[in-house]
XYZ file of C-alpha atoms in Angstrom:
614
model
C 20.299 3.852 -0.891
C 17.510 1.771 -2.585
C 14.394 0.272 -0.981
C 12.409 -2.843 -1.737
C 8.887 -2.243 -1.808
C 6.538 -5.070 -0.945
C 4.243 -5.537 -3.518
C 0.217 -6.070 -1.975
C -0.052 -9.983 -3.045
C -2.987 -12.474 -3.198
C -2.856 -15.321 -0.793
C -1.461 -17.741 -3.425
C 1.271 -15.518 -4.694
C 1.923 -14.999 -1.339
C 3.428 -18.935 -1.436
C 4.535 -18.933 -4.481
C 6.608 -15.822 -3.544
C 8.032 -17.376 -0.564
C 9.712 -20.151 -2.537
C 10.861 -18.042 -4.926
C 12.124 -14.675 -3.390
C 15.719 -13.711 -3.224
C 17.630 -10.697 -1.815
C 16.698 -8.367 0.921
C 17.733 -4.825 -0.835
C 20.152 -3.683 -3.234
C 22.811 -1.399 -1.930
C 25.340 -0.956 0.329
C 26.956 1.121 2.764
C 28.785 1.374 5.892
C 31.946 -0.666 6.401
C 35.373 0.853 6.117
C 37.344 1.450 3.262
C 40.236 -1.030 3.686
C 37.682 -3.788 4.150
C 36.651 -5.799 1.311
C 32.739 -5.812 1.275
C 30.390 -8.807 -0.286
C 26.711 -7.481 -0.450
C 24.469 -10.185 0.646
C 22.415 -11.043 -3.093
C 19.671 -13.201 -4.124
C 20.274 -16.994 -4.590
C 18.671 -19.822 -5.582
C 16.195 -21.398 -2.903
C 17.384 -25.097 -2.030
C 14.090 -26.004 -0.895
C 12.158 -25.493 2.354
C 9.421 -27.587 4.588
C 5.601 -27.079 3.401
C 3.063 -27.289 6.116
C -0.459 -27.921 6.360
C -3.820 -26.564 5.505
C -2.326 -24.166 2.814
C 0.232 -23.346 4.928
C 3.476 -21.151 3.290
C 6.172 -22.928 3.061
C 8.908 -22.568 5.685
C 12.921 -22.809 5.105
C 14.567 -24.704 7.600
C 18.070 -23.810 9.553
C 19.926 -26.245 7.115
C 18.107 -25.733 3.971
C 21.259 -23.815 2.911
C 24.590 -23.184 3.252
C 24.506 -19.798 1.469
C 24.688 -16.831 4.202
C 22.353 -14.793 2.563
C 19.480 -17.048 2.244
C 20.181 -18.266 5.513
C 19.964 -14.276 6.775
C 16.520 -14.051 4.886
C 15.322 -17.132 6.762
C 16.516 -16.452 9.802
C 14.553 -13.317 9.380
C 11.250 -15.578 8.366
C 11.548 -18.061 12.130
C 9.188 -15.809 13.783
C 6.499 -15.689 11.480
C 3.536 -17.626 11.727
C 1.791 -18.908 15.202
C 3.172 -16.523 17.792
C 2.841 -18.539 20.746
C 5.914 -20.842 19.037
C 8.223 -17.613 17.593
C 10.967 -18.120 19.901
C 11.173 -21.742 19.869
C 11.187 -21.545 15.684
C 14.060 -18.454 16.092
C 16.051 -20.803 18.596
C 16.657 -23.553 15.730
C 18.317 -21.012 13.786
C 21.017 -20.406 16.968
C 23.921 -22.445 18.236
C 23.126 -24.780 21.095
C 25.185 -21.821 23.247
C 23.319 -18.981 22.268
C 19.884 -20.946 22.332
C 20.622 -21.742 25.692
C 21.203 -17.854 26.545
C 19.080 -15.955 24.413
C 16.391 -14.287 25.682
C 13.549 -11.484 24.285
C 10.757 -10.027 24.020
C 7.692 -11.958 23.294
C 6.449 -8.979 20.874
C 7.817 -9.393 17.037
C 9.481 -6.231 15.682
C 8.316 -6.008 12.365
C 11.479 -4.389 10.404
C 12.039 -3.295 6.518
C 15.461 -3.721 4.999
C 16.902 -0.079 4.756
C 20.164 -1.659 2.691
C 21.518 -4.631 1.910
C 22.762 -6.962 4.501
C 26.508 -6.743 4.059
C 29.185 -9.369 4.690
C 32.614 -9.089 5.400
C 35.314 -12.023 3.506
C 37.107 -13.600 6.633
C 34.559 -12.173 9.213
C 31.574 -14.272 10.424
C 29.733 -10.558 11.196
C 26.986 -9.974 9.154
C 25.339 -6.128 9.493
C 21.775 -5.533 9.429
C 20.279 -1.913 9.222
C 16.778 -1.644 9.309
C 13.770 0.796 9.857
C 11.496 -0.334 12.605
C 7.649 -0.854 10.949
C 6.150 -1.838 14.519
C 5.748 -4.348 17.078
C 3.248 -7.522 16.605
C 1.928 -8.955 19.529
C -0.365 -11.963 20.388
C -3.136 -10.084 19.784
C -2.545 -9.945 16.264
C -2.251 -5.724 16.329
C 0.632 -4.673 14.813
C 1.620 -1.662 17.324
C 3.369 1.232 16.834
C 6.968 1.248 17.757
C 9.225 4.786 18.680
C 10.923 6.618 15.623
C 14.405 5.332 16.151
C 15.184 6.231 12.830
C 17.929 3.237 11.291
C 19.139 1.208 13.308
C 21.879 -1.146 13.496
C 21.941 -5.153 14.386
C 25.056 -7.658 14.137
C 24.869 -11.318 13.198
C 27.361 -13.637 13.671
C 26.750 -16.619 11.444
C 28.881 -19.471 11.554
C 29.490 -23.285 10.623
C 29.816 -25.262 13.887
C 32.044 -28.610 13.812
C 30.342 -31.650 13.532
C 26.892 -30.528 12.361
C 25.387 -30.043 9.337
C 24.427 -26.123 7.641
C 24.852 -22.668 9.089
C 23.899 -21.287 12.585
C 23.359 -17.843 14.182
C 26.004 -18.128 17.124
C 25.203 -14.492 18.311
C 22.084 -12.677 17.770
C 20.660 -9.628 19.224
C 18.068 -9.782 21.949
C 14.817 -9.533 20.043
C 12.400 -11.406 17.584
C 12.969 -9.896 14.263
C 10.671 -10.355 11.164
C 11.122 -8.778 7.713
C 8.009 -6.819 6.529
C 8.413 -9.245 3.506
C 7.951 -12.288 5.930
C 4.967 -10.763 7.539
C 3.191 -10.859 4.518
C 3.817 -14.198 3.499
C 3.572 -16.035 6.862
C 0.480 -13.875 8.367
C -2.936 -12.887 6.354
C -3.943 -9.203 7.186
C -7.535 -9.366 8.042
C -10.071 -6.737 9.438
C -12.595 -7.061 12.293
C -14.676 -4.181 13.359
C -16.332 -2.543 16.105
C -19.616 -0.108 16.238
C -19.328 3.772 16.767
C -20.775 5.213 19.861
C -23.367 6.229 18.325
C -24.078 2.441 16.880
C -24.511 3.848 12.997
C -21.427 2.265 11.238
C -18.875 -0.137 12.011
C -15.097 1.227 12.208
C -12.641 -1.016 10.934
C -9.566 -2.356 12.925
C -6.685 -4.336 11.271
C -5.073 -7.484 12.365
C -2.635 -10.682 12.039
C -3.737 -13.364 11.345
C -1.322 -16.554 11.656
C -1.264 -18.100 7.591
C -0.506 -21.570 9.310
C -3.558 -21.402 11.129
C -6.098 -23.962 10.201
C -8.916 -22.547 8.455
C -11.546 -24.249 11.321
C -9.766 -22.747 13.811
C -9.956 -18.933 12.620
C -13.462 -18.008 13.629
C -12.653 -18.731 16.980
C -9.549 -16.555 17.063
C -11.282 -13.682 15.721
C -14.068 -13.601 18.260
C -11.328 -13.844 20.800
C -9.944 -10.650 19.180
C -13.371 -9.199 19.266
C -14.151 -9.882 23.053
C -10.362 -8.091 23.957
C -11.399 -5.192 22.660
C -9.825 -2.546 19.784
C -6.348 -1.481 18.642
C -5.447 1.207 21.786
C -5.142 4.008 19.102
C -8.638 3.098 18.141
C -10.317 2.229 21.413
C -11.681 5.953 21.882
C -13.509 6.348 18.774
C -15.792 3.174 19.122
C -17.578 0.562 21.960
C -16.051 -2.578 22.715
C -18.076 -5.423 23.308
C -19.960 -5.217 26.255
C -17.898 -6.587 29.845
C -18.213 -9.928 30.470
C -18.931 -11.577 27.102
C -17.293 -14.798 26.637
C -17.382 -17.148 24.235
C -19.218 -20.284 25.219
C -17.611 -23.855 23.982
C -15.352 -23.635 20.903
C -16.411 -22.601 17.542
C -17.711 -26.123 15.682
C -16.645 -26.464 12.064
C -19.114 -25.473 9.577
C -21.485 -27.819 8.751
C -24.313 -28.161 6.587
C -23.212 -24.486 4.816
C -23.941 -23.348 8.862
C -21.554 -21.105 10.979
C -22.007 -21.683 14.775
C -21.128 -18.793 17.304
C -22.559 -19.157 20.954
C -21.923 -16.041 23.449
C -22.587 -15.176 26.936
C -26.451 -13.302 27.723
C -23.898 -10.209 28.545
C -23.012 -10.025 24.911
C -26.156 -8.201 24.794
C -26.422 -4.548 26.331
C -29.256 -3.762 27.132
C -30.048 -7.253 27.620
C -33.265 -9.356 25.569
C -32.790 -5.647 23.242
C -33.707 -6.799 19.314
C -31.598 -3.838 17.966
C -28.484 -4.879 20.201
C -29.078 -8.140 19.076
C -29.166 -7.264 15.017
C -25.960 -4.945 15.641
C -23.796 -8.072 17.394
C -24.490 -10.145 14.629
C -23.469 -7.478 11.923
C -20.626 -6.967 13.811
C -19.629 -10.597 13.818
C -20.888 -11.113 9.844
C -18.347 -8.568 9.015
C -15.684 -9.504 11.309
C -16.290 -13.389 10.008
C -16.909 -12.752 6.314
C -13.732 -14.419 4.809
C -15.017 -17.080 6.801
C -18.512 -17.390 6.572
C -20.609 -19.877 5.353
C -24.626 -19.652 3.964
C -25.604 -19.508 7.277
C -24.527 -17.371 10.519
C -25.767 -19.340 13.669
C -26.021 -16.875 16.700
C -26.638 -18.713 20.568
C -26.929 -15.849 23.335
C -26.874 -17.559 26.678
C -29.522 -20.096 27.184
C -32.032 -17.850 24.285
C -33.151 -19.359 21.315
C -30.445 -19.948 18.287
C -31.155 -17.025 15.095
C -30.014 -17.992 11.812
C -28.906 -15.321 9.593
C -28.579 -16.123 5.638
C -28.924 -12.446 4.151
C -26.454 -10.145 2.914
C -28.386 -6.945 4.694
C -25.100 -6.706 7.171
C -22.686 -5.341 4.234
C -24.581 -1.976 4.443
C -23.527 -1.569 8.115
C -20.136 -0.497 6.735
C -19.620 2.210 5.115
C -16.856 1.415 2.735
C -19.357 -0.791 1.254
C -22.115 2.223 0.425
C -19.770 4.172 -1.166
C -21.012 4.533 -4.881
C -19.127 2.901 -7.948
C -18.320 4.964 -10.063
C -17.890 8.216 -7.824
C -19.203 11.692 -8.654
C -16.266 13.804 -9.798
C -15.921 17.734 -9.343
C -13.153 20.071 -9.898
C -13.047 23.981 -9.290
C -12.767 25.548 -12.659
C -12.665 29.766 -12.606
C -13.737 30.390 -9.088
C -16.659 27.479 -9.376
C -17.806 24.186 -8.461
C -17.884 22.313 -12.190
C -18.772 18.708 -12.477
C -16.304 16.364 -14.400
C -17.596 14.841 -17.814
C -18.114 11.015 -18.125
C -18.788 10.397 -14.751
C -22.003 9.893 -12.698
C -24.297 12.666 -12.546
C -22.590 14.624 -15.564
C -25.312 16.808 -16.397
C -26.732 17.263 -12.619
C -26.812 20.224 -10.660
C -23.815 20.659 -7.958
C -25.819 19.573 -4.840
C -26.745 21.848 -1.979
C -25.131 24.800 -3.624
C -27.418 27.612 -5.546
C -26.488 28.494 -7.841
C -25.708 32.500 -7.156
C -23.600 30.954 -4.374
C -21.208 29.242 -6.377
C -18.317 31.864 -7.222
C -15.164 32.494 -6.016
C -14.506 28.750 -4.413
C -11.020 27.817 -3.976
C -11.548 24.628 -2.677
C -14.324 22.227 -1.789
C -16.254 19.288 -0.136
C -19.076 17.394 -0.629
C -20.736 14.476 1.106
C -24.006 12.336 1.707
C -25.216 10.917 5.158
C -26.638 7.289 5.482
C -29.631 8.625 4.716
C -30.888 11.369 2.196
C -29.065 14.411 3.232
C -25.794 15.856 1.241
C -23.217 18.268 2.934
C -21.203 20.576 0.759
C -18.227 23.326 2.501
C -16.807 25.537 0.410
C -13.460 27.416 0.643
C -14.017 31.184 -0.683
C -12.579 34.387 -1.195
C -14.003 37.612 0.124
C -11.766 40.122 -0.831
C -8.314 39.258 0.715
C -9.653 37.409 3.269
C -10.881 33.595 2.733
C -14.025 32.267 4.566
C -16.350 28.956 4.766
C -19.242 28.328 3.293
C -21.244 25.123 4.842
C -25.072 24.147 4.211
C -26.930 20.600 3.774
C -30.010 19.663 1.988
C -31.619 16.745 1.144
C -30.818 14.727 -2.334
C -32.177 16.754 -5.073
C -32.087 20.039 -3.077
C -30.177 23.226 -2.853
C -29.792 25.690 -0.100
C -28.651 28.825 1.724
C -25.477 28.358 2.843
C -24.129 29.699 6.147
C -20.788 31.595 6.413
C -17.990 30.675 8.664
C -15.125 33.085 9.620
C -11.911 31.492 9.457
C -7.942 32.327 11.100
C -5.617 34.331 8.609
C -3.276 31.980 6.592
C -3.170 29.142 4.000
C -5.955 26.953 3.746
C -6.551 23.456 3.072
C -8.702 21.683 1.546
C -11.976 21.223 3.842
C -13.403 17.438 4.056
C -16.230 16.099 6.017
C -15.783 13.571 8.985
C -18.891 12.220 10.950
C -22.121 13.126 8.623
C -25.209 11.904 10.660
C -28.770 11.811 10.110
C -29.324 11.951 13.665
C -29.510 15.982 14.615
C -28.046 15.304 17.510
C -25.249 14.126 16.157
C -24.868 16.389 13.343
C -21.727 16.886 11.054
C -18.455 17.446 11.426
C -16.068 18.547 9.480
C -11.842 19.480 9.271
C -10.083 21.888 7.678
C -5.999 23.077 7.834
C -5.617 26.860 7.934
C -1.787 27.475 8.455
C -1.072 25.066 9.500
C -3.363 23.943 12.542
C -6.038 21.803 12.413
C -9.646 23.167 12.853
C -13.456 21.763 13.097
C -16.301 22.965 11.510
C -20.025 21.852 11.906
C -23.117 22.574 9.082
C -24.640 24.879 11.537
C -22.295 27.614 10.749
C -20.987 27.788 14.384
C -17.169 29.346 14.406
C -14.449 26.898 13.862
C -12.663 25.222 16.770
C -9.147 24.700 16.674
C -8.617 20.747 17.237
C -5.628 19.941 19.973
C -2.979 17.609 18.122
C -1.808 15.250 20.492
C 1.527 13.934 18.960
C 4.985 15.863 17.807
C 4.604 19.456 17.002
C 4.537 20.045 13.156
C 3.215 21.713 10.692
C -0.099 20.060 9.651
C 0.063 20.042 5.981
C -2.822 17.040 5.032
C -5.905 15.503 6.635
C -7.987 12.569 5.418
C -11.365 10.699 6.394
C -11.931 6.792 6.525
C -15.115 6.536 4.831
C -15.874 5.424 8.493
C -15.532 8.985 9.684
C -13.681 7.952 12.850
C -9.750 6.904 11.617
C -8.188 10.280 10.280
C -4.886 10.083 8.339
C -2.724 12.837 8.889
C 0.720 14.751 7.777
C 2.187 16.458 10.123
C 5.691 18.260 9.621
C 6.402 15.899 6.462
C 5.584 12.627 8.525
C 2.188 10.158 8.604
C -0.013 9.298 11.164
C -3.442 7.694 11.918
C -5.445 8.984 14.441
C -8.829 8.265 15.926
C -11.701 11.531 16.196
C -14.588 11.399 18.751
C -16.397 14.089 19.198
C -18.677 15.854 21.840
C -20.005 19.112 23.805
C -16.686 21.003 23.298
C -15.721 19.776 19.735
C -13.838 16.508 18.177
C -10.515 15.102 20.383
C -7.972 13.137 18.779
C -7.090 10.288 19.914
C -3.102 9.442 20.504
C -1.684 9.108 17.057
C 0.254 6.029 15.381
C 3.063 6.844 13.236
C 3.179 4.990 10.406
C 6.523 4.322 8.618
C 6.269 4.920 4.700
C 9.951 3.492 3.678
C 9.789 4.634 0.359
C 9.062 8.266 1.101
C 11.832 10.666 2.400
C 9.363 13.163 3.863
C 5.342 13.215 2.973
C 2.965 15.813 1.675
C -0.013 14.491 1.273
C -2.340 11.335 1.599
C -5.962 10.123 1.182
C -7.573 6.595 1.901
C -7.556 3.878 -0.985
C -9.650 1.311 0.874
C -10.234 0.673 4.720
C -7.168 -0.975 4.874
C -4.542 0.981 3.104
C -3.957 4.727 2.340
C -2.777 6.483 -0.527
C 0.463 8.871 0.206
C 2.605 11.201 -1.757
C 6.151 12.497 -1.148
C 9.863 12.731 -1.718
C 11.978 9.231 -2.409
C 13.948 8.297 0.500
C 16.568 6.929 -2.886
C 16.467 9.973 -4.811
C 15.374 13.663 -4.926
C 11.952 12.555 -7.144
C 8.253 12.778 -5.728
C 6.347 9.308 -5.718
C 2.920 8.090 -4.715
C 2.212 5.221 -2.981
C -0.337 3.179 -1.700
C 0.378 1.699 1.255
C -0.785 -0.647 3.706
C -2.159 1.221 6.888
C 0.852 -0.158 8.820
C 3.266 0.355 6.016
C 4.617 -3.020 6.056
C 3.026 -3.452 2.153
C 3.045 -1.032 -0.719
C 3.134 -0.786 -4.528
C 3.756 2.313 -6.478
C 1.363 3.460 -8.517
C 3.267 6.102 -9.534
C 7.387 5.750 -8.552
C 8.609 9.043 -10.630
C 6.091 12.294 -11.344
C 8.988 14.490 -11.177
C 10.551 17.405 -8.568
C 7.075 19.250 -7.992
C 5.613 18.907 -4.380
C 1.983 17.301 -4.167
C 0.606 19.687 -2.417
C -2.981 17.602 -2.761
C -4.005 14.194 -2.892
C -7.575 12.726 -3.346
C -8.311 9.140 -4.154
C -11.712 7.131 -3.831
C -12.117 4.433 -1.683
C -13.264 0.912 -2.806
C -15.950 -1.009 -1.069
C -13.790 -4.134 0.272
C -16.620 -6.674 -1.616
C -14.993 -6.132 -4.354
C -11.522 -7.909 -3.980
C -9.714 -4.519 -5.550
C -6.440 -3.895 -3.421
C -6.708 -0.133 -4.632
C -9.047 2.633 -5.737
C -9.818 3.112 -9.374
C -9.637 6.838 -9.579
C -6.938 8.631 -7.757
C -6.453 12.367 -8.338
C -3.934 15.017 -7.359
C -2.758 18.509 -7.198
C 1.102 20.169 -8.154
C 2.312 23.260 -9.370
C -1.599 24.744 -9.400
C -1.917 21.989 -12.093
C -4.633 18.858 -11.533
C -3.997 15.204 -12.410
C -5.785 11.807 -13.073
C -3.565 8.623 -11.940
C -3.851 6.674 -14.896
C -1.154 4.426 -16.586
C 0.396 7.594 -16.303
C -0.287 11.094 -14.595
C -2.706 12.978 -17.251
C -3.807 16.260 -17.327
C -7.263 17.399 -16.186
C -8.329 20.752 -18.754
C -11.466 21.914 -19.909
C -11.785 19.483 -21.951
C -12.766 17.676 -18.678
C -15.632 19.411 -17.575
C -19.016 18.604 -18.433
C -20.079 21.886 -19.314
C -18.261 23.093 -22.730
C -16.592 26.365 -22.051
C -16.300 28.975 -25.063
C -13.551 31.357 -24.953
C -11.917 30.066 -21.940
C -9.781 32.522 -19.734
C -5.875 32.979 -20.586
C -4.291 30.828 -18.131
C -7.037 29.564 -16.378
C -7.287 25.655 -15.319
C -8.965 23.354 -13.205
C -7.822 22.832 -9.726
C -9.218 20.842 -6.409
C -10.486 18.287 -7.584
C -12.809 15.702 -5.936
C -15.731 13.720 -5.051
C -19.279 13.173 -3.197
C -18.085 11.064 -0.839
């Protein structure tokens, strides 16, 4: 079996794509051996209806008589404004089966697991897809149950007397290809505080592409004032109860955005740093559509204009320095990488005397001026933590932590705060199980996983410190962390389908959208890496073939979403106790990597582990 793999697109490729794309997948299987099979191929477009306001073009029920372009369009009706799905899927069916058909009002998003297939002499065409999720009017793309492949029937026919093709039985659902969702919807993000109201925590939807542009700010808001994605919802504060949006959202004019809220969008009310939080919040929600000016109304108050660009360092995406400093573990120590930030620096928080015998390792900075380093180490056969923080430019004492027997992962910071009340957090794998760890060099807790039982072979951070990405018996999930008295809870986790991948081993976050993962092919018995869209309805391969060895580690660095780049610049990983750089092409990290010259290097010994102050 072969899989098509979405390619991430900008909006204008997006409609040039849609005019021009042809066949669903390329293979075939399933139908018996005395029948003659036709597999359903790419054709020529005849032409299709443009809309509005930059709108993608859309292929109408007669724009063809070919059955598989008429399949692909069928599978494009319910993309675009949800509220008229079913009326645009019921022009592709029969008068009789418009009359009858009846579904859901939620879209099941679906990828192509093979190629539509056609029988000569049979009006039957067989559709076997892999279930993405389920898009409601809320523009969230929900999870939807592992049903593994599944099977749908077409019958598409020529009825007497009218013109073109028509579905004249169709199962009882909205279907939409992944490929259709990104051409007829624009993924945005809007974003909600923390509970502790120190960085906003991204939250993906769907945004309608027919939409007109004047009308988006005032969908969004709506989206705000409803609250979070339900696997989010635990891990940060919806607005506060009762905020409404007053009047419609004007068109900008004179460069000026105008919002106008209820007085209980504020909490505590007439509160100045409520007030400066609300309109970050909205800023960052609102940037693709804002103009020089945001113009915040709360309640009868006075109007504030905001024209700066201060609210991009609410996120923390956007802090993240460009170009990262890199560090691998070379013969049992923390070694900085050469050519990259920092080269010549000492390895923060660490003294040196403490730095020996590290297997693995993790550093990271607060908002503020404090770094966080955790090292993995050996003490005779045993393997133990090491945690400490300082503040930039310091070292320290670190503190040890006892750890469960077994494998271990590689440790990575969660929530680092400045507040001490809040502390840090931090996770770690140790065969298997999932454990917390806090600077203060208080034992590790084990952290309850809420979803299938598995062996927990990955865990990764959102720069936000609240969305986790995690493997768990060779499948994906996101998950949400809060934390309190008695440790960090997970929130219940969202699988996310990766159709390329067979079976995954490990992931890391490109950008606050999209995740980096790597794994076995679901085509063929070669490991891949792909980045992904958090959803997995959009990916690209960065790297499609690195061979038969399992990636046992991943680590890639998240770009600030300013900067336009759909993926990170410097993506590392870890197979067969041999390091990597995704370049062009996986290259080698050796010594000749480190900044520090080494003279009469070990027999056998290489870098391993590496990674970054995030």
């Amino acid at each position: 079996m072969r899989l098509l793999l979405i390619r991430r697109r900008r909006p204008a490729a997006v409609l040039l794509a849609a005019a021009l794309s042809g066949a669903l997948v390329l293979s075939g299987c399933g139908i018996p051996d005395n029948t003659e099979v036709t597999k359903v191929g790419r054709g020529p477009s005849p032409g299709f209806a443009s809309g509005d306001d930059g709108a993608p073009p859309r292929h109408e029920r007669d724009a063809t008589t070919d059955t598989a372009d008429f399949v692909r369009y069928y599978l494009e009706a319910a993309g675009g404004d949800p509220d008229t799905a079913l009326e645009r899927v019921q022009k592709f069916l029969s008068p009789s089966a418009a009359a009858t058909f009846k579904a859901p009002s939620e879209i099941k998003v679906v990828h192509l697991a093979d190629t539509p297939l056609v029988n000569p002499g049979s009006d039957k065409v067989t559709l076997k897809v892999q279930t993405l999720g389920v898009l409601g009017h809320n523009g969230v793309l929900g999870p939807a149950p592992d049903t593994g492949i599944q099977t749908y029937e077409l019958t598409v026919a020529a009825i007497t007397g009218k013109d073109g093709l028509f579905v004249t039985k169709a199962p009882p659902v909205l279907l939409l290809s992944d490929e259709a969702l990104t051409t007829f919807f624009e993924r945005r993000t809007i974003y909600f505080w923390n509970h502790e109201f120190t960085e906003l925590v991204p939250d993906v939807r769907y945004l309608p592409a027919d939409m007109p542009s004047e009308q988006e700010p005032q969908q969004i808001i709506k989206w705000l004032i409803e609250g979070p994605s339900s696997w989010l919802k635990p891990a940060v504060e919806a607005l506060p109860e009762g905020t409404v949006l007053l009047g419609n959202v004007p068109a900008v004019a004179d460069d000026k955005l105008q919002i106008n809220l209820s007085a209980q969008a504020l909490e505590p009310p007439d509160d100045p740093k409520a007030l400066d939080r609300l309109r970050r919040q909205l800023q960052w929600s609102l940037k693709p559509n804002l103009s020089r000016v945001l113009e915040l109304k709360i309640g009868n108050e006075e109007q504030n204009d905001y024209d700066s660009n201060d609210y991009l360092t609410s996120n923390p995406t956007y802090r993240l320095a460009d170009p990262p400093e890199r560090f691998l573990i070379y013969n049992g120590q923390i070694r900085r990488m050469s050519r990259t930030p920092g080269a010549t620096d000492p390895v923060p928080v660490i003294r040196p005397e403490a730095n020996r015998n590290v297997k693995a390792a993790a550093l990271a900075h607060s908002p503020g001026d404090r770094r966080y380093a955790a090292l993995v180490a050996a003490e005779g056969n045993r393997q133990v933590l090491r945690v400490g923080d300082a503040a930039m430019g310091d070292q320290t004492d670190l503190r040890r932590v006892a750890l469960p027997g077994g494998s271990t992962g590689q440790p990575v910071w969660a929530i680092t705060s400045d507040d001490p009340q809040t502390g840090a957090i931090g996770l770690i794998t140790v065969a298997g199980r999932l454990y917390s760890f806090s600077v203060d060099g208080s034992p590790v807790r084990a952290v309850t996983w809420p979803g299938p039982s598995g062996w927990i072979s990955a865990v990764a951070v959102a720069p936000d410190g609240r969305r986790i990405a995690i493997v768990v018996g060779g499948r994906l999930y996101l998950t949400a962390m809060t934390a309190d008295g008695d440790g960090p809870h997970l929130s219940s986790p969202w699988p996310v389908q990766v159709p390329a991948l067979r079976s995954v081993s490990a992931v890391d976050w490109g950008t606050e959208t999209s995740v980096l993962v790597a794994g076995t092919r679901a085509d063929r018995d070669r490991v891949a890496i792909i980045d992904t869209a958090l959803d997995g309805t959009d990916s690209t391969e960065p790297q499609p073939d690195i061979g038969t060895e399992t990636v046992t580690y991943l680590a890639a660095y998240p770009v600030s979403p300013v900067t336009g780049k759909p993926s990170p610049d410097v993506v590392q990983y870890m197979a067969n106790g041999a390091a990597f750089d995704v370049l062009s092409g996986p290259v080698r990290i050796g010594i000749g990597d480190l900044a520090d010259p080494v003279t009469n290097p070990p027999t056998g010994m290489v870098p391993t582990a590496p990674f970054f102050l995030r």
